[in-house]
Amino acid sequence: MPEPANLIDREIHPVRDRVLLGAVWAAAMLVAGAFVWLLADLLWHGAGRLDWSFLSTAPRNSGRAGGIWPIVVSTVLIVAVAIVVAAPLGLATAVLLSEFTRRGGTTERAIGLSLDVLAGVPSIVFGLFGNAFFSVWLGLGFSILSGGLTLACMVLPILIRTAETGLRMVPDDWRLGAAALGLSRTTALHQILIPVATPVLLAGLMLGIGRAMAETAALVFTSGYVDRMPSSLFDSGRAISVHIYDLTMNVAGGDRSAYASALVLIALLVLVNGAAIWLSDRTLQRKIATR
Amino acid sequence: MMSAVDDKPTPSREGASSAFTLGPLVAGPPCCTPQTHISIKSVTLSYGRIPAIRDVSLDIYKGCITALIGPSGCGKTSLLSCLNRLTDLIPGCHVEGRIAIDGQDITTPDLDVQRLRRRVGMIFQKPSPFPLSIWRNLEMPLREHGVTRRDELEFRIEKALADVGLWAEVKDRLGSAALTLSGGQQQRLCIARALTLEPSTLLMDEPCSALDPLSSAVVEDLIQSLKGQYTVVIVTHNLAQARRIANYAAFFWVKERAGTLVEFDQCRTLFDQPRHELTAAYVKGLQG
Ligand SMILES: Nc1ncnc2c1ncn2[C@@H]1O[C@H](COP(=O)(O)OP(=O)(O)OP(=O)(O)O)[C@@H](O)[C@H]1O
Ligand SMILES: [Mg+2]
């Protein structure tokens, strides 16, 4: 009897393996299908409303008419504040955890535990905290600044954990090699470890931005829902997700605007992702040259 | 007689003045008047509570190649990393005893470790060039140690690359990634990187064992050419290699779960007329 050409085919058990194969494919299709459905639904309801004037004008009649330009600006500002504050803090903490504390030591465990608890806190709680602390206690009121700072607290655990993982993935050979050449920890970090970890750091940043951009509950009590164009960081500003929430819950006839706004939100996320990938490719080529 | 060394070559054994090396190799002049460069006195190293090497005393001579041999786990790497205080990086690692380089105690806590590591370079088993360009690999340590003038950087880098025989191979591609070099070239780059800092001592931990025989031979020749200029301490499992290149050899063995020095002598003597039966058995390949 000649050998079957394809080893994989021969290896597949007629019943058991086929059931498994079917199950994993079905699961994958289900996930992909849910996303496609969602996107199709958004496009179906929202695409008609989406045009240049929607992007470039202010909302009128509670958002039923007009566009979302001030809201896009507010969203970008809030997320920018959050990332500008959280990214350096996150990186610094990650460096402390991965480079200067012993794995499984008391410091590492204590910080790690508080991060994991923080990551599990519902965003509405962050909203209440941000309102009490930034808006009232620090007197920032309902402003883009207090919204951004609240989001910074919220994304910090994600940023720290991913950055820590990224730094830990860098092989110890380079740490030892750097130390053996008499390089300081600072030089090693700045010249070798962080550049090598950049793709993971950027991926973490992306997760953080995604989470921040899609946030609603934490912002209602901090950055507020004024839909005018903000003139400074101390003005209140409405984020896209808050806008969508408001249109669907409080504005009769706002559905089409809500769908279109959701499309804009997804487009923004895709844009940021693309930028991150491009940036990470570029740093890979320019700074570190692996293989 | 575990740690002390016969300072005068014993004529009865070899009858020749070039008794420090083997075979066709002629010992360089610096090795004929042994002058202590690194003095290791009663060093005990433990990881946590468990000692990895116990009570090792040994003199390393200036300008000579000293080979550390012995079975796996007898603490050769651990001993090497005491000499440039790389042990500081290992949590729970703890060194007792006295180590002096050029008479200066290097075990004191307030020592400038960065300066020490500049004087005592280290080469690892796995070539570990940084994921940067060839040029940056060499430039970065120099800048860290205060060399910033362009002409001096260029001079030192070219000299180091020429010393390891890499200049001709890479001079047209200094900007390309160091990790695109072959394994042997990478190891020579690492040696060049250590040499740019003008160290007095080089510690090498099995520098050839990750290389193919041809690259290994090239690196071995390179190590030989360092003799006289640098004090070299090399760990190797390749006994033939130790015989070929070393002036002195130290044989370690695990006793009571910790590595100890069994015998230290001129390389040729240690291989041909070992005083200890463990050494005799090991170099004959009967044990370990
Ligand atoms: N970081 C560490 N933590 C705990 N124990 C260690 C550590 N490094 C080495 N050891 C232990 O110390 C002993 C000596 O190890 P070392 O690496 O110095 O041996 P070696 O002679 O270099 O061996 P090899 O020839 O395999 O490289 C071994 O028993 C090892 O298990
Ligand atoms: Mg070793």
XYZ file of C-alpha atoms in Angstrom, chain A residues 9 36-37 55 95 107 111 117 166 190 258 261:
12
model
C -4.351 14.039 6.446
C -18.137 41.798 10.955
C -21.773 42.035 12.014
C -16.446 65.685 10.677
C 11.677 49.927 34.962
C 8.420 45.356 46.734
C 3.335 46.904 43.682
C -6.427 45.353 41.998
C 8.429 43.947 27.425
C 18.375 53.944 27.483
C -24.623 57.911 17.256
C -19.889 58.818 15.723
